[in-house]
mmCIF file of C-alpha atoms in Angstrom:
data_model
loop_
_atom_site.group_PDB
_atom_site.id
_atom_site.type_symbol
_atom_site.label_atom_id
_atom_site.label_comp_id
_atom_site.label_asym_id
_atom_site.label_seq_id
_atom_site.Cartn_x
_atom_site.Cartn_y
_atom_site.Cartn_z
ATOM 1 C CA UNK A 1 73.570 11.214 -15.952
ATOM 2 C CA UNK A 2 76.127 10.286 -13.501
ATOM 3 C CA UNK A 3 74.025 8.040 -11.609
ATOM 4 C CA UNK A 4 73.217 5.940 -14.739
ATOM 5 C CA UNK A 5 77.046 5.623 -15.573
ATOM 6 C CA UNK A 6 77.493 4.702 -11.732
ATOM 7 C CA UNK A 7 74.418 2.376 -11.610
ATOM 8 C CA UNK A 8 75.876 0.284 -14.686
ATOM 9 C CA UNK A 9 79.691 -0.150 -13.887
ATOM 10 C CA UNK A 10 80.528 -3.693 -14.459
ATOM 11 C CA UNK A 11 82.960 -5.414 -12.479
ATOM 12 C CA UNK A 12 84.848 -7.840 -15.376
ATOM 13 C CA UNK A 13 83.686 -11.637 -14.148
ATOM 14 C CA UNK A 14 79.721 -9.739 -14.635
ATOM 15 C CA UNK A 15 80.855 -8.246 -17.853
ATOM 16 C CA UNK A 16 82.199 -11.853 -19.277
ATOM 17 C CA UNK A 17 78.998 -13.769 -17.892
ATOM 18 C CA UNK A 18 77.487 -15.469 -20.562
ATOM 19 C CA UNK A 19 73.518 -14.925 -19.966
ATOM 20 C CA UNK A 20 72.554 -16.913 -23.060
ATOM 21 C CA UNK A 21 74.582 -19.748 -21.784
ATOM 22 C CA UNK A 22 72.679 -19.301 -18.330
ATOM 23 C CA UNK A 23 69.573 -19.338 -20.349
ATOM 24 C CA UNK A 24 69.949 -22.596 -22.073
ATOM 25 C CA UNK A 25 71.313 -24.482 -19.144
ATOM 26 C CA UNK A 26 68.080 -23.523 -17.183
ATOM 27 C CA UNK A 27 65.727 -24.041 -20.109
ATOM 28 C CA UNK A 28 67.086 -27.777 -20.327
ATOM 29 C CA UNK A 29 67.078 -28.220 -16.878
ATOM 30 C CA UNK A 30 65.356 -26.431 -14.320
ATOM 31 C CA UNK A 31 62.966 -29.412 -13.809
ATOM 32 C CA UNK A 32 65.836 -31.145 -12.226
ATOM 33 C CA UNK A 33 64.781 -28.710 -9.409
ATOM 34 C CA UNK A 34 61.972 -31.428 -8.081
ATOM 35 C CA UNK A 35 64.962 -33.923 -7.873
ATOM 36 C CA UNK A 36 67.042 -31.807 -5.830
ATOM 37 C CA UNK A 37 63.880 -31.211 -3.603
ATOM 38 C CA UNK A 38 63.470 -34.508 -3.362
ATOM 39 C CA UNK A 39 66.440 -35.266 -2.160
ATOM 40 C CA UNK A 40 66.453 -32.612 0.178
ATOM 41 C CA UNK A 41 63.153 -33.585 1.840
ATOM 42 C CA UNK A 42 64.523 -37.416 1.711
ATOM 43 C CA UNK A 43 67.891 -36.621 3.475
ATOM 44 C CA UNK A 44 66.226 -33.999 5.625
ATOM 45 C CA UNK A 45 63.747 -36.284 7.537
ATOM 46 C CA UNK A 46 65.860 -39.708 7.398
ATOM 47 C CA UNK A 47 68.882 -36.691 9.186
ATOM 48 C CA UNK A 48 66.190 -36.630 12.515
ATOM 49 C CA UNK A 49 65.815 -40.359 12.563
ATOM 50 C CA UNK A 50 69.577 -40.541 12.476
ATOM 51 C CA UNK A 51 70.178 -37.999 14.915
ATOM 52 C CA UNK A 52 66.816 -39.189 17.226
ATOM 53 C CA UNK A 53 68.940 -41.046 19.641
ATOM 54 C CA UNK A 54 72.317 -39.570 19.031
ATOM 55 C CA UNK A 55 73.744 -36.561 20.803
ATOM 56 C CA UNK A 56 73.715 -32.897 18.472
ATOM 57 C CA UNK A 57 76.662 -31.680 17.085
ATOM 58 C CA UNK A 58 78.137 -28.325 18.407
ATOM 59 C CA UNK A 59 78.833 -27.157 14.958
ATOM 60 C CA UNK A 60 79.332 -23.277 15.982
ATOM 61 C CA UNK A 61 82.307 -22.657 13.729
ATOM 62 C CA UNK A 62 81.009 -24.276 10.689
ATOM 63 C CA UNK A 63 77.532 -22.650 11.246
ATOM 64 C CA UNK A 64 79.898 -18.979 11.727
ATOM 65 C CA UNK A 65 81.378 -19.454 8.171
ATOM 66 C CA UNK A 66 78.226 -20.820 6.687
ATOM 67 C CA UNK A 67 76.411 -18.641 7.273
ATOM 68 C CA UNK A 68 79.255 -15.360 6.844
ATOM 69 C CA UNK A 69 79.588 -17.070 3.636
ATOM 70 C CA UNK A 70 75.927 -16.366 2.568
ATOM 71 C CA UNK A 71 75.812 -13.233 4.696
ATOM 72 C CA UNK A 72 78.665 -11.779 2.322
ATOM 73 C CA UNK A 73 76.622 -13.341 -0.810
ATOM 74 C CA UNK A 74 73.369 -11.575 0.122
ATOM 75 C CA UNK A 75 75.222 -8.329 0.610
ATOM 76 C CA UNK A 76 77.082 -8.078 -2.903
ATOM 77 C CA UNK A 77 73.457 -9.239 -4.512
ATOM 78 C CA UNK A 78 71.578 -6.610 -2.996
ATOM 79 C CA UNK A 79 74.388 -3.775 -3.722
ATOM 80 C CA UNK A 80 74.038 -4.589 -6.907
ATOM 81 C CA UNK A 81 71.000 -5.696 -7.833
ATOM 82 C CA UNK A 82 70.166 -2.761 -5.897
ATOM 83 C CA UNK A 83 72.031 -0.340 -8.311
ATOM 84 C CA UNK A 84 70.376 -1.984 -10.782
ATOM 85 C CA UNK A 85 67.048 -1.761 -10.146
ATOM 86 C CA UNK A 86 67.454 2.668 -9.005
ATOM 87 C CA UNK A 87 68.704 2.695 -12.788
ATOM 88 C CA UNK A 88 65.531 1.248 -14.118
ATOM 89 C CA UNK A 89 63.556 3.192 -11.607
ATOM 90 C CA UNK A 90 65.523 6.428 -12.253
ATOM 91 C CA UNK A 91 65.468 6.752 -15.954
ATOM 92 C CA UNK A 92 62.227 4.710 -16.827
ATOM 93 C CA UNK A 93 59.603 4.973 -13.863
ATOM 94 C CA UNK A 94 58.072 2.583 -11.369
ATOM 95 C CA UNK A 95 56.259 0.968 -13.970
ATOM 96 C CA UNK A 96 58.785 0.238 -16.316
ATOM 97 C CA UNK A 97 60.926 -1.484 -13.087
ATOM 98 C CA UNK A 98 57.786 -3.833 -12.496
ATOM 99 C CA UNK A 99 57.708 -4.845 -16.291
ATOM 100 C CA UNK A 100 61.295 -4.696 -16.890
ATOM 101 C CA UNK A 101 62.762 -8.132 -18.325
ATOM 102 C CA UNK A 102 66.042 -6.828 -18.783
ATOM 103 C CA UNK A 103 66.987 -7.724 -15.218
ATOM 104 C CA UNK A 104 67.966 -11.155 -16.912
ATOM 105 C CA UNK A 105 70.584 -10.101 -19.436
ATOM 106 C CA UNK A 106 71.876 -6.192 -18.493
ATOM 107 C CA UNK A 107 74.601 -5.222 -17.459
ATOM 108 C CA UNK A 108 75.314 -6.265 -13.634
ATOM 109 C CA UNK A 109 72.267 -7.693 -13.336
ATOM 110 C CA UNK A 110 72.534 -10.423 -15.288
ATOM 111 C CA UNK A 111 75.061 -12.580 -13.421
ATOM 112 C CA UNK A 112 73.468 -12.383 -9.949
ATOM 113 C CA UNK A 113 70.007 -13.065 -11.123
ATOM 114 C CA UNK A 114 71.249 -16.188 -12.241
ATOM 115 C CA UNK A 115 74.090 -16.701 -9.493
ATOM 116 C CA UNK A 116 70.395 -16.033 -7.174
ATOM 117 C CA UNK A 117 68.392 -18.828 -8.494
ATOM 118 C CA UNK A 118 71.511 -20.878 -8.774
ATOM 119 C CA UNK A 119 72.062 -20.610 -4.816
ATOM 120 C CA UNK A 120 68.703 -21.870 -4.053
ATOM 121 C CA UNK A 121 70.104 -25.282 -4.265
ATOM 122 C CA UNK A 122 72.778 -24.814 -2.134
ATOM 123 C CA UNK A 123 71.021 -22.580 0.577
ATOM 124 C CA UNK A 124 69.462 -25.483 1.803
ATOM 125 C CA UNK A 125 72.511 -26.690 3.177
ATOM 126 C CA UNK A 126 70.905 -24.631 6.144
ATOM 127 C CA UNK A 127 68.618 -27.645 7.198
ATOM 128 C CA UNK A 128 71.787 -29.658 7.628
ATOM 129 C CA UNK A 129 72.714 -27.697 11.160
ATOM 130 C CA UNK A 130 69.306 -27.101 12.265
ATOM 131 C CA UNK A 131 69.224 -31.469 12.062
ATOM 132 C CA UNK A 132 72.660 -32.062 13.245
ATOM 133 C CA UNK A 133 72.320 -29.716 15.884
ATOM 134 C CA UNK A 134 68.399 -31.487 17.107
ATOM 135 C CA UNK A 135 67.349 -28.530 16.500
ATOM 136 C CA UNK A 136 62.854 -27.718 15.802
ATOM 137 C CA UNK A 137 62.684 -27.552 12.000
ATOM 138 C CA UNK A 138 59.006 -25.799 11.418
ATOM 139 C CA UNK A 139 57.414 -26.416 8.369
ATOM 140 C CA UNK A 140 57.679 -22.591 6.665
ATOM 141 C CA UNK A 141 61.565 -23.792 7.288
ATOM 142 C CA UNK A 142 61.482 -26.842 4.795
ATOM 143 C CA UNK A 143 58.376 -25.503 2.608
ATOM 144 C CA UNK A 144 60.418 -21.822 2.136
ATOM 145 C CA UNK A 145 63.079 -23.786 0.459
ATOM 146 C CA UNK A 146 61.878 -25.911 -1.230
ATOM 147 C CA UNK A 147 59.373 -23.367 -2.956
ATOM 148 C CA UNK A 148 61.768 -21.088 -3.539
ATOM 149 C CA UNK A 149 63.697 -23.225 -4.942
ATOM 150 C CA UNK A 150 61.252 -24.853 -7.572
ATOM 151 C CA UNK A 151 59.993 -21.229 -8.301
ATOM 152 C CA UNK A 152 63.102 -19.512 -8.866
ATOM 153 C CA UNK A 153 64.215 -22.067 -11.551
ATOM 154 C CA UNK A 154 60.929 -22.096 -12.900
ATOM 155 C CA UNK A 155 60.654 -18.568 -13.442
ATOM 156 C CA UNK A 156 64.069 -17.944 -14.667
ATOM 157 C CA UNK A 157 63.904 -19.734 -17.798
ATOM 158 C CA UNK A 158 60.693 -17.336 -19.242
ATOM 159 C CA UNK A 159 62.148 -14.193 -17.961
ATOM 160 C CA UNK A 160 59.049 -13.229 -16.356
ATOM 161 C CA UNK A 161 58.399 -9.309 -15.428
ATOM 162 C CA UNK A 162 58.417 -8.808 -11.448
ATOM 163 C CA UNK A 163 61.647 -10.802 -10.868
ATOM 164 C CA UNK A 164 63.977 -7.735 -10.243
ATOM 165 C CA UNK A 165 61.847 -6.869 -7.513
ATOM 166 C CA UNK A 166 62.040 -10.543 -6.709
ATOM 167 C CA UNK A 167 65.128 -11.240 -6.486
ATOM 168 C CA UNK A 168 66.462 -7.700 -5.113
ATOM 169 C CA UNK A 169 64.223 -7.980 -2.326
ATOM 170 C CA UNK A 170 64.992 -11.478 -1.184
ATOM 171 C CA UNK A 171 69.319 -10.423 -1.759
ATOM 172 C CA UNK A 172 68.340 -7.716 0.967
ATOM 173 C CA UNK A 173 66.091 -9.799 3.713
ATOM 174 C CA UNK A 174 68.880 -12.457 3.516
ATOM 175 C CA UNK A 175 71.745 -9.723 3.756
ATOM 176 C CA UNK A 176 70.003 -8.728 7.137
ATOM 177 C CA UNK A 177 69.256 -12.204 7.934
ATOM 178 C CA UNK A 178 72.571 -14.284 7.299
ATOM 179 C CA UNK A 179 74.224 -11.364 9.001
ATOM 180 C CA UNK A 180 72.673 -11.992 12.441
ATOM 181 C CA UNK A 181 72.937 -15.938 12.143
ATOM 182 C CA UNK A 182 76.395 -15.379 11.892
ATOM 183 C CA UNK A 183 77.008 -12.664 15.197
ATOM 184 C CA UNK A 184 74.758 -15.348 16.770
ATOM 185 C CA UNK A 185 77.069 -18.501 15.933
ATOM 186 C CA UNK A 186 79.753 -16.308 16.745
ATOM 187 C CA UNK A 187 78.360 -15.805 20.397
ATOM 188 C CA UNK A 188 77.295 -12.773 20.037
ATOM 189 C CA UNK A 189 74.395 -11.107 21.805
ATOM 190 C CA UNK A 190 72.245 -9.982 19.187
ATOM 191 C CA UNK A 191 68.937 -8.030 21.226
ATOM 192 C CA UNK A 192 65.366 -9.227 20.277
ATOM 193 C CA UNK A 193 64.339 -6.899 18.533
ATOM 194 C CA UNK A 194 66.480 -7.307 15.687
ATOM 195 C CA UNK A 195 65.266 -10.873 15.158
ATOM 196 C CA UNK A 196 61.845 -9.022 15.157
ATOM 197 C CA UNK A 197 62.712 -6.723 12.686
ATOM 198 C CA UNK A 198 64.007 -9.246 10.588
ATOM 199 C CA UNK A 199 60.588 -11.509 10.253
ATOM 200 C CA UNK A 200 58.936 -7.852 10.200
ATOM 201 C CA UNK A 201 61.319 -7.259 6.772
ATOM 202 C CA UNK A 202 60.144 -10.990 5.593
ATOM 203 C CA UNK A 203 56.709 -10.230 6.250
ATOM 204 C CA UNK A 204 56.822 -7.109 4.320
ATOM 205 C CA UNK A 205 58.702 -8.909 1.375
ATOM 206 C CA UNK A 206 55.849 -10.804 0.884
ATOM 207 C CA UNK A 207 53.193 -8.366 0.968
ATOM 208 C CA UNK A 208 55.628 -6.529 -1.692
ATOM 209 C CA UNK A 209 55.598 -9.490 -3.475
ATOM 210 C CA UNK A 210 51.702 -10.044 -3.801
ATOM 211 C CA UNK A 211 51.386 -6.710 -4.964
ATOM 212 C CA UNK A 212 54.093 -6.516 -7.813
ATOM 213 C CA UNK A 213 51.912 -9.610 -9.086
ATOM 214 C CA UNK A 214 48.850 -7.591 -8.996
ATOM 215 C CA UNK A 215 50.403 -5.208 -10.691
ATOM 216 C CA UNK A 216 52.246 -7.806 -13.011
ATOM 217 C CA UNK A 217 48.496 -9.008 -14.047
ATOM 218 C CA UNK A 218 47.135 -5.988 -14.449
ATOM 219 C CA UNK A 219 50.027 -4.122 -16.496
ATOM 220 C CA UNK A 220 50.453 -7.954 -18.431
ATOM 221 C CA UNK A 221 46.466 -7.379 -20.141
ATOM 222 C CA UNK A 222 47.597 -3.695 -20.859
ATOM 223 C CA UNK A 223 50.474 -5.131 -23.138
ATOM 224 C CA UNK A 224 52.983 -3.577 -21.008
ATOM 225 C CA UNK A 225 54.261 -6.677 -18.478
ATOM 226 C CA UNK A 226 55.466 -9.893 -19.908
ATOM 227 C CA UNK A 227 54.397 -12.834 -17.768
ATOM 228 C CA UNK A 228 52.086 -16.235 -17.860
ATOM 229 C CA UNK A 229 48.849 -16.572 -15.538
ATOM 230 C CA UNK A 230 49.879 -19.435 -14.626
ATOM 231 C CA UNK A 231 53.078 -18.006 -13.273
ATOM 232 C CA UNK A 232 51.255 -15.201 -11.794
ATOM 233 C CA UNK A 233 49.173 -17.881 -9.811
ATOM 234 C CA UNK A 234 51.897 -19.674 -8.448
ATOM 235 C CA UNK A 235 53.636 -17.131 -7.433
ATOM 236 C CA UNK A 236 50.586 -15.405 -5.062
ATOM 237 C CA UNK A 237 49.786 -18.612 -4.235
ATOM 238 C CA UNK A 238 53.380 -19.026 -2.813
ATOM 239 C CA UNK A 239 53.693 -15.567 -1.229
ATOM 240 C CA UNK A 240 50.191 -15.180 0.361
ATOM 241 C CA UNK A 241 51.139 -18.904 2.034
ATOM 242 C CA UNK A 242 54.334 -16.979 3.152
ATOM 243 C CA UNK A 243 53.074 -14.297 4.377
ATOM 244 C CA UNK A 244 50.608 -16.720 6.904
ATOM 245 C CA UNK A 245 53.442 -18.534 7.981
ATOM 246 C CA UNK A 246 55.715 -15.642 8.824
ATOM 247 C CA UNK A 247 52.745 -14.002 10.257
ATOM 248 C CA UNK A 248 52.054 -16.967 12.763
ATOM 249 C CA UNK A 249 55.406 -17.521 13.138
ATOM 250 C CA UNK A 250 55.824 -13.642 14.431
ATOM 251 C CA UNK A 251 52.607 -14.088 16.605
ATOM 252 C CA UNK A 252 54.071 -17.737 18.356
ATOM 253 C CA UNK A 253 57.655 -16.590 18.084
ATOM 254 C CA UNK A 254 57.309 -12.945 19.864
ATOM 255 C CA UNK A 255 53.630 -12.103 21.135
ATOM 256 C CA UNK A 256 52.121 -15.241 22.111
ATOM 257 C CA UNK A 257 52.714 -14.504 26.169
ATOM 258 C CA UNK A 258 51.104 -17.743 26.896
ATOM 259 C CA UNK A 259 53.327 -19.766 25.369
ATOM 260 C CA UNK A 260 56.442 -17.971 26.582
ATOM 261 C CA UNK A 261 54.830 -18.078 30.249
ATOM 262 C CA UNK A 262 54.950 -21.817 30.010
ATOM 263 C CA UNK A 263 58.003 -22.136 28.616
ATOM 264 C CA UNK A 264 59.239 -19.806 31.583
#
């Protein structure tokens, strides 16, 4: 009994969020999403033929607070999206926090679901250092966001079943992951291994996200999931490509010994 009362504590700015406002706002205009992709991909790839013959930008202080900022972010999402989620799972089952749809209008929940999809747009402020500082922007870099992104919006707006675990899951890989972006512009030595472990956590997101849809699609005929095939299909579509990426990303990043011997 406790739990629950702890679980759903508001703080007052999620108590006076106005979901139905949220709701609308998407509804009417979460196709501008493609535009802001767009734009992104424009800016992103005319930013390396800008910066082809110029010298990179240090940019260590303004990458620190960037990325503390979304550290900080991540870590207040997953608390208490977190919270949320044990509630569902502790008084209504495993099942019922797959199928639950209340993620997008209870209490706590409801404002960082939408503050979530909401900071896809500006997360990909991220590309700007990687260009400014000539750094390698990788495909499952660009591609991440910009699915993400188009997904997120897309989803929001029919409340689909699965995003709880969704969107909890991605608050607590980028809590981990912001974190050590931000000891590491900060010039701090941060061992290997934690990188590892935090493409391990990625990979594992994804491979929890392919099965929540299975289960999505199979609870969803049953009468018990509320959710579109064609959502479902995107969405395994998206995370089986993610989980390829991250998996050949882990392979060239940490195990392929050939590549790091000619690099050495």
């Amino acid at each position: 009994m406790n739990m629950s009362v702890i679980a759903l504590q508001e703080y007052e700015f999620e108590k006076q969020f106005d979901e139905r406002g949220a709701m609308e706002w998407m509804q009417e205009n979460w196709s501008k999403s493609f535009l802001f992709s767009a734009v992104y991909a424009g800016l992103i790839f005319a930013g390396q033929y800008y910066m082809r013959e110029r010298t990179k930008f240090e940019l260590r202080k303004p990458l620190m607070l960037w990325s503390l900022m979304l550290a900080l972010f991540s870590i207040l999402g997953a608390f208490r999206t977190g919270w949320y989620m044990w509630h569902v799972f502790y008084t209504g089952g495993f099942k019922q926090s797959v199928c639950d749809q209340s993620f997008y209008n209870g209490p706590v929940s409801k404002f960082w679901a939408y503050a979530f999809v909401l900071s896809k747009a500006p997360e990909l402020g991220d590309t700007l250092f990687i260009v400014l500082r000539k750094q390698k922007l990788i495909f499952l870099h660009w591609y991440h966001h910009i699915t993400v992104l188009l997904y997120s919006w897309y989803s929001y707006k029919d409340m689909v079943a699965g995003g709880g675990w969704f969107m909890t899951m991605n608050y607590g890989v980028h809590a981990f992951m912001y974190s050590y972006y931000t000891l590491r512009a900060a010039g701090f030595h941060v061992p290997r291994r934690f990188a590892m472990l935090i493409t391990l956590t990625q990979i594992t997101q994804m491979v929890m996200g392919m099965v929540v849809n299975i289960l999505v699609y199979m609870w969803m005929h049953e009468g018990h999931c509320r959710s579109y095939i064609e959502n479902i299909i995107l969405s395994s579509i998206m995370y089986f490509s993610y989980f390829l990426l991250f998996c050949y990303f882990f392979y060239e990043t940490y195990l392929n010994r050939k590549k790091h011997t000619k690099v050495e």
